[in-house]
Amino acid sequence: MLIPHREPGVEETTLPPDYQRILTAVRQATRPAMARQVGEMPGMDISAKSKLELLRGKLLSLTDRGWLRKQPNVQFTTRL
């Protein structure tokens, strides 16, 4: 699955639905959120450790492509 880099003209709607939900969850958090906090938002499933690791990988992919920012304490915020 190809996650586009965040650039002018590239809309959030170009992201796969799972990634759009993750961005929405991070954006709705009242402060920077850790992966577990994002996974506890409605519509997310972190019932198994492997699912939490999958979510963490998606958060890092979004960070690498400029959609999110990772703080030194491994909390995520939106760049929007």
PDB file of N, CA and C in Angstrom:
ATOM      1  N   MET A   1       0.844  -1.163   0.000  1.00  0.00           N
ATOM      2  CA  MET A   1       0.000   0.000   0.000  1.00  0.00           C
ATOM      3  C   MET A   1       0.899   1.238   0.000  1.00  0.00           C
ATOM      4  N   LEU A   2       0.640   2.125  -0.925  1.00  0.00           N
ATOM      5  CA  LEU A   2       1.454   3.319  -1.070  1.00  0.00           C
ATOM      6  C   LEU A   2       0.801   4.488  -0.351  1.00  0.00           C
ATOM      7  N   ILE A   3       1.535   5.075   0.572  1.00  0.00           N
ATOM      8  CA  ILE A   3       1.084   6.249   1.299  1.00  0.00           C
ATOM      9  C   ILE A   3       1.776   7.452   0.681  1.00  0.00           C
ATOM     10  N   PRO A   4       1.009   8.392   0.104  1.00  0.00           N
ATOM     11  CA  PRO A   4       1.645   9.533  -0.555  1.00  0.00           C
ATOM     12  C   PRO A   4       2.294  10.485   0.450  1.00  0.00           C
ATOM     13  N   HIS A   5       3.309  11.175   0.009  1.00  0.00           N
ATOM     14  CA  HIS A   5       3.930  12.211   0.831  1.00  0.00           C
ATOM     15  C   HIS A   5       2.983  13.395   0.908  1.00  0.00           C
ATOM     16  N   ARG A   6       3.013  14.069   2.032  1.00  0.00           N
ATOM     17  CA  ARG A   6       2.173  15.262   2.179  1.00  0.00           C
ATOM     18  C   ARG A   6       2.868  16.410   1.463  1.00  0.00           C
ATOM     19  N   GLU A   7       2.230  16.901   0.445  1.00  0.00           N
ATOM     20  CA  GLU A   7       2.747  17.992  -0.365  1.00  0.00           C
ATOM     21  C   GLU A   7       1.585  18.907  -0.718  1.00  0.00           C
ATOM     22  N   PRO A   8       1.880  20.125  -1.139  1.00  0.00           N
ATOM     23  CA  PRO A   8       0.782  21.000  -1.574  1.00  0.00           C
ATOM     24  C   PRO A   8      -0.031  20.323  -2.674  1.00  0.00           C
ATOM     25  N   GLY A   9      -1.321  20.379  -2.529  1.00  0.00           N
ATOM     26  CA  GLY A   9      -2.207  19.780  -3.525  1.00  0.00           C
ATOM     27  C   GLY A   9      -2.569  18.333  -3.253  1.00  0.00           C
ATOM     28  N   VAL A  10      -1.882  17.669  -2.334  1.00  0.00           N
ATOM     29  CA  VAL A  10      -2.201  16.280  -1.994  1.00  0.00           C
ATOM     30  C   VAL A  10      -3.152  16.317  -0.804  1.00  0.00           C
ATOM     31  N   GLU A  11      -4.355  15.850  -1.022  1.00  0.00           N
ATOM     32  CA  GLU A  11      -5.391  15.898   0.006  1.00  0.00           C
ATOM     33  C   GLU A  11      -5.368  14.644   0.880  1.00  0.00           C
ATOM     34  N   GLU A  12      -5.865  14.798   2.074  1.00  0.00           N
ATOM     35  CA  GLU A  12      -5.961  13.685   3.018  1.00  0.00           C
ATOM     36  C   GLU A  12      -6.818  12.547   2.460  1.00  0.00           C
ATOM     37  N   THR A  13      -7.731  12.865   1.575  1.00  0.00           N
ATOM     38  CA  THR A  13      -8.619  11.853   0.998  1.00  0.00           C
ATOM     39  C   THR A  13      -7.878  10.874   0.090  1.00  0.00           C
ATOM     40  N   THR A  14      -6.633  11.179  -0.271  1.00  0.00           N
ATOM     41  CA  THR A  14      -5.843  10.252  -1.083  1.00  0.00           C
ATOM     42  C   THR A  14      -5.289   9.100  -0.245  1.00  0.00           C
ATOM     43  N   LEU A  15      -5.360   9.243   1.069  1.00  0.00           N
ATOM     44  CA  LEU A  15      -4.879   8.181   1.959  1.00  0.00           C
ATOM     45  C   LEU A  15      -5.902   7.060   2.054  1.00  0.00           C
ATOM     46  N   PRO A  16      -5.435   5.834   2.277  1.00  0.00           N
ATOM     47  CA  PRO A  16      -6.371   4.731   2.508  1.00  0.00           C
ATOM     48  C   PRO A  16      -7.240   5.024   3.744  1.00  0.00           C
ATOM     49  N   PRO A  17      -8.438   4.455   3.815  1.00  0.00           N
ATOM     50  CA  PRO A  17      -9.368   4.742   4.922  1.00  0.00           C
ATOM     51  C   PRO A  17      -8.775   4.547   6.322  1.00  0.00           C
ATOM     52  N   ASP A  18      -7.992   3.484   6.537  1.00  0.00           N
ATOM     53  CA  ASP A  18      -7.393   3.262   7.861  1.00  0.00           C
ATOM     54  C   ASP A  18      -6.515   4.439   8.266  1.00  0.00           C
ATOM     55  N   TYR A  19      -5.755   4.951   7.336  1.00  0.00           N
ATOM     56  CA  TYR A  19      -4.849   6.056   7.618  1.00  0.00           C
ATOM     57  C   TYR A  19      -5.622   7.354   7.843  1.00  0.00           C
ATOM     58  N   GLN A  20      -6.722   7.521   7.151  1.00  0.00           N
ATOM     59  CA  GLN A  20      -7.570   8.692   7.384  1.00  0.00           C
ATOM     60  C   GLN A  20      -8.153   8.652   8.798  1.00  0.00           C
ATOM     61  N   ARG A  21      -8.567   7.456   9.253  1.00  0.00           N
ATOM     62  CA  ARG A  21      -9.095   7.314  10.616  1.00  0.00           C
ATOM     63  C   ARG A  21      -8.022   7.626  11.655  1.00  0.00           C
ATOM     64  N   ILE A  22      -6.801   7.199  11.389  1.00  0.00           N
ATOM     65  CA  ILE A  22      -5.704   7.474  12.318  1.00  0.00           C
ATOM     66  C   ILE A  22      -5.468   8.977  12.414  1.00  0.00           C
ATOM     67  N   LEU A  23      -5.415   9.667  11.277  1.00  0.00           N
ATOM     68  CA  LEU A  23      -5.240  11.120  11.299  1.00  0.00           C
ATOM     69  C   LEU A  23      -6.360  11.805  12.072  1.00  0.00           C
ATOM     70  N   THR A  24      -7.583  11.351  11.862  1.00  0.00           N
ATOM     71  CA  THR A  24      -8.722  11.927  12.575  1.00  0.00           C
ATOM     72  C   THR A  24      -8.581  11.711  14.073  1.00  0.00           C
ATOM     73  N   ALA A  25      -8.174  10.520  14.479  1.00  0.00           N
ATOM     74  CA  ALA A  25      -8.011  10.213  15.901  1.00  0.00           C
ATOM     75  C   ALA A  25      -6.927  11.081  16.524  1.00  0.00           C
ATOM     76  N   VAL A  26      -5.806  11.250  15.852  1.00  0.00           N
ATOM     77  CA  VAL A  26      -4.725  12.087  16.390  1.00  0.00           C
ATOM     78  C   VAL A  26      -5.186  13.536  16.462  1.00  0.00           C
ATOM     79  N   ARG A  27      -5.894  13.977  15.447  1.00  0.00           N
ATOM     80  CA  ARG A  27      -6.379  15.360  15.415  1.00  0.00           C
ATOM     81  C   ARG A  27      -7.385  15.615  16.547  1.00  0.00           C
ATOM     82  N   GLN A  28      -8.204  14.628  16.879  1.00  0.00           N
ATOM     83  CA  GLN A  28      -9.226  14.794  17.914  1.00  0.00           C
ATOM     84  C   GLN A  28      -8.663  14.719  19.328  1.00  0.00           C
ATOM     85  N   ALA A  29      -7.482  14.193  19.476  1.00  0.00           N
ATOM     86  CA  ALA A  29      -6.863  14.119  20.796  1.00  0.00           C
ATOM     87  C   ALA A  29      -6.610  15.546  21.295  1.00  0.00           C
ATOM     88  N   THR A  30      -6.815  15.748  22.585  1.00  0.00           N
ATOM     89  CA  THR A  30      -6.653  17.088  23.148  1.00  0.00           C
ATOM     90  C   THR A  30      -5.187  17.477  23.312  1.00  0.00           C
ATOM     91  N   ARG A  31      -4.304  16.508  23.195  1.00  0.00           N
ATOM     92  CA  ARG A  31      -2.860  16.757  23.295  1.00  0.00           C
ATOM     93  C   ARG A  31      -2.141  15.683  22.502  1.00  0.00           C
ATOM     94  N   PRO A  32      -0.830  15.777  22.349  1.00  0.00           N
ATOM     95  CA  PRO A  32      -0.110  14.726  21.613  1.00  0.00           C
ATOM     96  C   PRO A  32      -0.440  13.346  22.191  1.00  0.00           C
ATOM     97  N   ALA A  33      -0.591  12.368  21.311  1.00  0.00           N
ATOM     98  CA  ALA A  33      -1.067  11.049  21.724  1.00  0.00           C
ATOM     99  C   ALA A  33      -0.053   9.957  21.404  1.00  0.00           C
ATOM    100  N   MET A  34       0.004   8.970  22.283  1.00  0.00           N
ATOM    101  CA  MET A  34       0.810   7.785  22.044  1.00  0.00           C
ATOM    102  C   MET A  34      -0.032   6.796  21.235  1.00  0.00           C
ATOM    103  N   ALA A  35       0.602   5.796  20.675  1.00  0.00           N
ATOM    104  CA  ALA A  35      -0.089   4.819  19.830  1.00  0.00           C
ATOM    105  C   ALA A  35      -1.265   4.180  20.562  1.00  0.00           C
ATOM    106  N   ARG A  36      -1.089   3.800  21.824  1.00  0.00           N
ATOM    107  CA  ARG A  36      -2.168   3.155  22.577  1.00  0.00           C
ATOM    108  C   ARG A  36      -3.361   4.103  22.711  1.00  0.00           C
ATOM    109  N   GLN A  37      -3.103   5.377  22.950  1.00  0.00           N
ATOM    110  CA  GLN A  37      -4.196   6.351  23.073  1.00  0.00           C
ATOM    111  C   GLN A  37      -4.946   6.501  21.751  1.00  0.00           C
ATOM    112  N   VAL A  38      -4.220   6.502  20.654  1.00  0.00           N
ATOM    113  CA  VAL A  38      -4.860   6.577  19.336  1.00  0.00           C
ATOM    114  C   VAL A  38      -5.720   5.330  19.125  1.00  0.00           C
ATOM    115  N   GLY A  39      -5.202   4.176  19.507  1.00  0.00           N
ATOM    116  CA  GLY A  39      -5.929   2.920  19.336  1.00  0.00           C
ATOM    117  C   GLY A  39      -7.160   2.796  20.203  1.00  0.00           C
ATOM    118  N   GLU A  40      -7.231   3.562  21.270  1.00  0.00           N
ATOM    119  CA  GLU A  40      -8.397   3.523  22.151  1.00  0.00           C
ATOM    120  C   GLU A  40      -9.537   4.400  21.637  1.00  0.00           C
ATOM    121  N   MET A  41      -9.288   5.162  20.596  1.00  0.00           N
ATOM    122  CA  MET A  41     -10.334   6.000  20.010  1.00  0.00           C
ATOM    123  C   MET A  41     -11.358   5.095  19.323  1.00  0.00           C
ATOM    124  N   PRO A  42     -12.596   5.558  19.188  1.00  0.00           N
ATOM    125  CA  PRO A  42     -13.635   4.747  18.529  1.00  0.00           C
ATOM    126  C   PRO A  42     -13.227   4.312  17.125  1.00  0.00           C
ATOM    127  N   GLY A  43     -13.511   3.072  16.808  1.00  0.00           N
ATOM    128  CA  GLY A  43     -13.217   2.546  15.479  1.00  0.00           C
ATOM    129  C   GLY A  43     -11.852   1.901  15.346  1.00  0.00           C
ATOM    130  N   MET A  44     -11.041   1.958  16.367  1.00  0.00           N
ATOM    131  CA  MET A  44      -9.710   1.356  16.328  1.00  0.00           C
ATOM    132  C   MET A  44      -9.736   0.053  17.132  1.00  0.00           C
ATOM    133  N   ASP A  45      -8.900  -0.889  16.740  1.00  0.00           N
ATOM    134  CA  ASP A  45      -8.845  -2.177  17.427  1.00  0.00           C
ATOM    135  C   ASP A  45      -7.404  -2.464  17.830  1.00  0.00           C
ATOM    136  N   ILE A  46      -7.158  -2.452  19.128  1.00  0.00           N
ATOM    137  CA  ILE A  46      -5.830  -2.811  19.630  1.00  0.00           C
ATOM    138  C   ILE A  46      -5.960  -3.939  20.656  1.00  0.00           C
ATOM    139  N   SER A  47      -6.912  -4.833  20.397  1.00  0.00           N
ATOM    140  CA  SER A  47      -7.201  -5.916  21.338  1.00  0.00           C
ATOM    141  C   SER A  47      -6.032  -6.877  21.505  1.00  0.00           C
ATOM    142  N   ALA A  48      -5.126  -6.923  20.553  1.00  0.00           N
ATOM    143  CA  ALA A  48      -3.946  -7.782  20.650  1.00  0.00           C
ATOM    144  C   ALA A  48      -2.700  -6.924  20.443  1.00  0.00           C
ATOM    145  N   LYS A  49      -1.598  -7.349  21.040  1.00  0.00           N
ATOM    146  CA  LYS A  49      -0.359  -6.588  20.915  1.00  0.00           C
ATOM    147  C   LYS A  49       0.055  -6.422  19.452  1.00  0.00           C
ATOM    148  N   SER A  50      -0.198  -7.423  18.638  1.00  0.00           N
ATOM    149  CA  SER A  50       0.170  -7.337  17.228  1.00  0.00           C
ATOM    150  C   SER A  50      -0.607  -6.228  16.517  1.00  0.00           C
ATOM    151  N   LYS A  51      -1.846  -5.999  16.934  1.00  0.00           N
ATOM    152  CA  LYS A  51      -2.635  -4.925  16.332  1.00  0.00           C
ATOM    153  C   LYS A  51      -2.119  -3.557  16.759  1.00  0.00           C
ATOM    154  N   LEU A  52      -1.638  -3.443  17.996  1.00  0.00           N
ATOM    155  CA  LEU A  52      -1.038  -2.195  18.457  1.00  0.00           C
ATOM    156  C   LEU A  52       0.250  -1.917  17.685  1.00  0.00           C
ATOM    157  N   GLU A  53       1.037  -2.952  17.434  1.00  0.00           N
ATOM    158  CA  GLU A  53       2.272  -2.780  16.658  1.00  0.00           C
ATOM    159  C   GLU A  53       1.971  -2.386  15.219  1.00  0.00           C
ATOM    160  N   LEU A  54       0.915  -2.929  14.656  1.00  0.00           N
ATOM    161  CA  LEU A  54       0.493  -2.552  13.304  1.00  0.00           C
ATOM    162  C   LEU A  54       0.097  -1.074  13.281  1.00  0.00           C
ATOM    163  N   LEU A  55      -0.650  -0.630  14.284  1.00  0.00           N
ATOM    164  CA  LEU A  55      -1.034   0.780  14.392  1.00  0.00           C
ATOM    165  C   LEU A  55       0.204   1.654  14.537  1.00  0.00           C
ATOM    166  N   ARG A  56       1.134   1.241  15.368  1.00  0.00           N
ATOM    167  CA  ARG A  56       2.370   2.013  15.557  1.00  0.00           C
ATOM    168  C   ARG A  56       3.116   2.146  14.225  1.00  0.00           C
ATOM    169  N   GLY A  57       3.152   1.088  13.449  1.00  0.00           N
ATOM    170  CA  GLY A  57       3.802   1.136  12.138  1.00  0.00           C
ATOM    171  C   GLY A  57       3.110   2.113  11.199  1.00  0.00           C
ATOM    172  N   LYS A  58       1.781   2.157  11.255  1.00  0.00           N
ATOM    173  CA  LYS A  58       1.033   3.097  10.418  1.00  0.00           C
ATOM    174  C   LYS A  58       1.292   4.533  10.861  1.00  0.00           C
ATOM    175  N   LEU A  59       1.371   4.755  12.165  1.00  0.00           N
ATOM    176  CA  LEU A  59       1.697   6.086  12.672  1.00  0.00           C
ATOM    177  C   LEU A  59       3.072   6.527  12.181  1.00  0.00           C
ATOM    178  N   LEU A  60       4.024   5.618  12.207  1.00  0.00           N
ATOM    179  CA  LEU A  60       5.376   5.944  11.749  1.00  0.00           C
ATOM    180  C   LEU A  60       5.408   6.195  10.242  1.00  0.00           C
ATOM    181  N   SER A  61       4.614   5.445   9.486  1.00  0.00           N
ATOM    182  CA  SER A  61       4.536   5.688   8.037  1.00  0.00           C
ATOM    183  C   SER A  61       3.983   7.076   7.757  1.00  0.00           C
ATOM    184  N   LEU A  62       2.953   7.458   8.495  1.00  0.00           N
ATOM    185  CA  LEU A  62       2.389   8.794   8.323  1.00  0.00           C
ATOM    186  C   LEU A  62       3.391   9.875   8.733  1.00  0.00           C
ATOM    187  N   THR A  63       4.198   9.580   9.729  1.00  0.00           N
ATOM    188  CA  THR A  63       5.237  10.517  10.161  1.00  0.00           C
ATOM    189  C   THR A  63       6.310  10.652   9.084  1.00  0.00           C
ATOM    190  N   ASP A  64       6.760   9.535   8.555  1.00  0.00           N
ATOM    191  CA  ASP A  64       7.803   9.546   7.520  1.00  0.00           C
ATOM    192  C   ASP A  64       7.375  10.312   6.274  1.00  0.00           C
ATOM    193  N   ARG A  65       6.080  10.339   6.015  1.00  0.00           N
ATOM    194  CA  ARG A  65       5.585  10.988   4.797  1.00  0.00           C
ATOM    195  C   ARG A  65       5.028  12.387   5.052  1.00  0.00           C
ATOM    196  N   GLY A  66       5.233  12.900   6.279  1.00  0.00           N
ATOM    197  CA  GLY A  66       4.891  14.283   6.573  1.00  0.00           C
ATOM    198  C   GLY A  66       3.478  14.566   7.027  1.00  0.00           C
ATOM    199  N   TRP A  67       2.669  13.547   7.255  1.00  0.00           N
ATOM    200  CA  TRP A  67       1.288  13.763   7.692  1.00  0.00           C
ATOM    201  C   TRP A  67       1.195  13.980   9.196  1.00  0.00           C
ATOM    202  N   LEU A  68       2.109  13.393   9.945  1.00  0.00           N
ATOM    203  CA  LEU A  68       2.152  13.534  11.394  1.00  0.00           C
ATOM    204  C   LEU A  68       3.543  13.980  11.822  1.00  0.00           C
ATOM    205  N   ARG A  69       3.637  14.409  13.050  1.00  0.00           N
ATOM    206  CA  ARG A  69       4.935  14.746  13.639  1.00  0.00           C
ATOM    207  C   ARG A  69       5.096  13.896  14.897  1.00  0.00           C
ATOM    208  N   LYS A  70       6.252  13.269  15.039  1.00  0.00           N
ATOM    209  CA  LYS A  70       6.538  12.457  16.232  1.00  0.00           C
ATOM    210  C   LYS A  70       7.426  13.271  17.152  1.00  0.00           C
ATOM    211  N   GLN A  71       7.009  13.400  18.379  1.00  0.00           N
ATOM    212  CA  GLN A  71       7.802  14.112  19.369  1.00  0.00           C
ATOM    213  C   GLN A  71       8.832  13.171  19.979  1.00  0.00           C
ATOM    214  N   PRO A  72       9.860  13.716  20.624  1.00  0.00           N
ATOM    215  CA  PRO A  72      10.897  12.855  21.212  1.00  0.00           C
ATOM    216  C   PRO A  72      10.373  11.829  22.213  1.00  0.00           C
ATOM    217  N   ASN A  73       9.254  12.114  22.852  1.00  0.00           N
ATOM    218  CA  ASN A  73       8.688  11.176  23.824  1.00  0.00           C
ATOM    219  C   ASN A  73       7.734  10.177  23.168  1.00  0.00           C
ATOM    220  N   VAL A  74       7.834  10.016  21.853  1.00  0.00           N
ATOM    221  CA  VAL A  74       7.069   9.062  21.047  1.00  0.00           C
ATOM    222  C   VAL A  74       5.563   9.351  21.100  1.00  0.00           C
ATOM    223  N   GLN A  75       5.219  10.602  21.160  1.00  0.00           N
ATOM    224  CA  GLN A  75       3.830  11.009  21.034  1.00  0.00           C
ATOM    225  C   GLN A  75       3.661  11.638  19.657  1.00  0.00           C
ATOM    226  N   PHE A  76       2.457  11.523  19.120  1.00  0.00           N
ATOM    227  CA  PHE A  76       2.201  11.984  17.759  1.00  0.00           C
ATOM    228  C   PHE A  76       1.230  13.162  17.752  1.00  0.00           C
ATOM    229  N   THR A  77       1.466  14.096  16.852  1.00  0.00           N
ATOM    230  CA  THR A  77       0.571  15.217  16.631  1.00  0.00           C
ATOM    231  C   THR A  77       0.385  15.388  15.130  1.00  0.00           C
ATOM    232  N   THR A  78      -0.671  16.102  14.752  1.00  0.00           N
ATOM    233  CA  THR A  78      -0.877  16.362  13.329  1.00  0.00           C
ATOM    234  C   THR A  78      -0.097  17.595  12.932  1.00  0.00           C
ATOM    235  N   ARG A  79       0.228  17.659  11.687  1.00  0.00           N
ATOM    236  CA  ARG A  79       0.920  18.827  11.157  1.00  0.00           C
ATOM    237  C   ARG A  79      -0.081  19.799  10.569  1.00  0.00           C
ATOM    238  N   LEU A  80      -1.344  19.417  10.530  1.00  0.00           N
ATOM    239  CA  LEU A  80      -2.372  20.232   9.887  1.00  0.00           C
ATOM    240  C   LEU A  80      -2.783  21.391  10.754  1.00  0.00           C
TER     241      LEU A  80
END
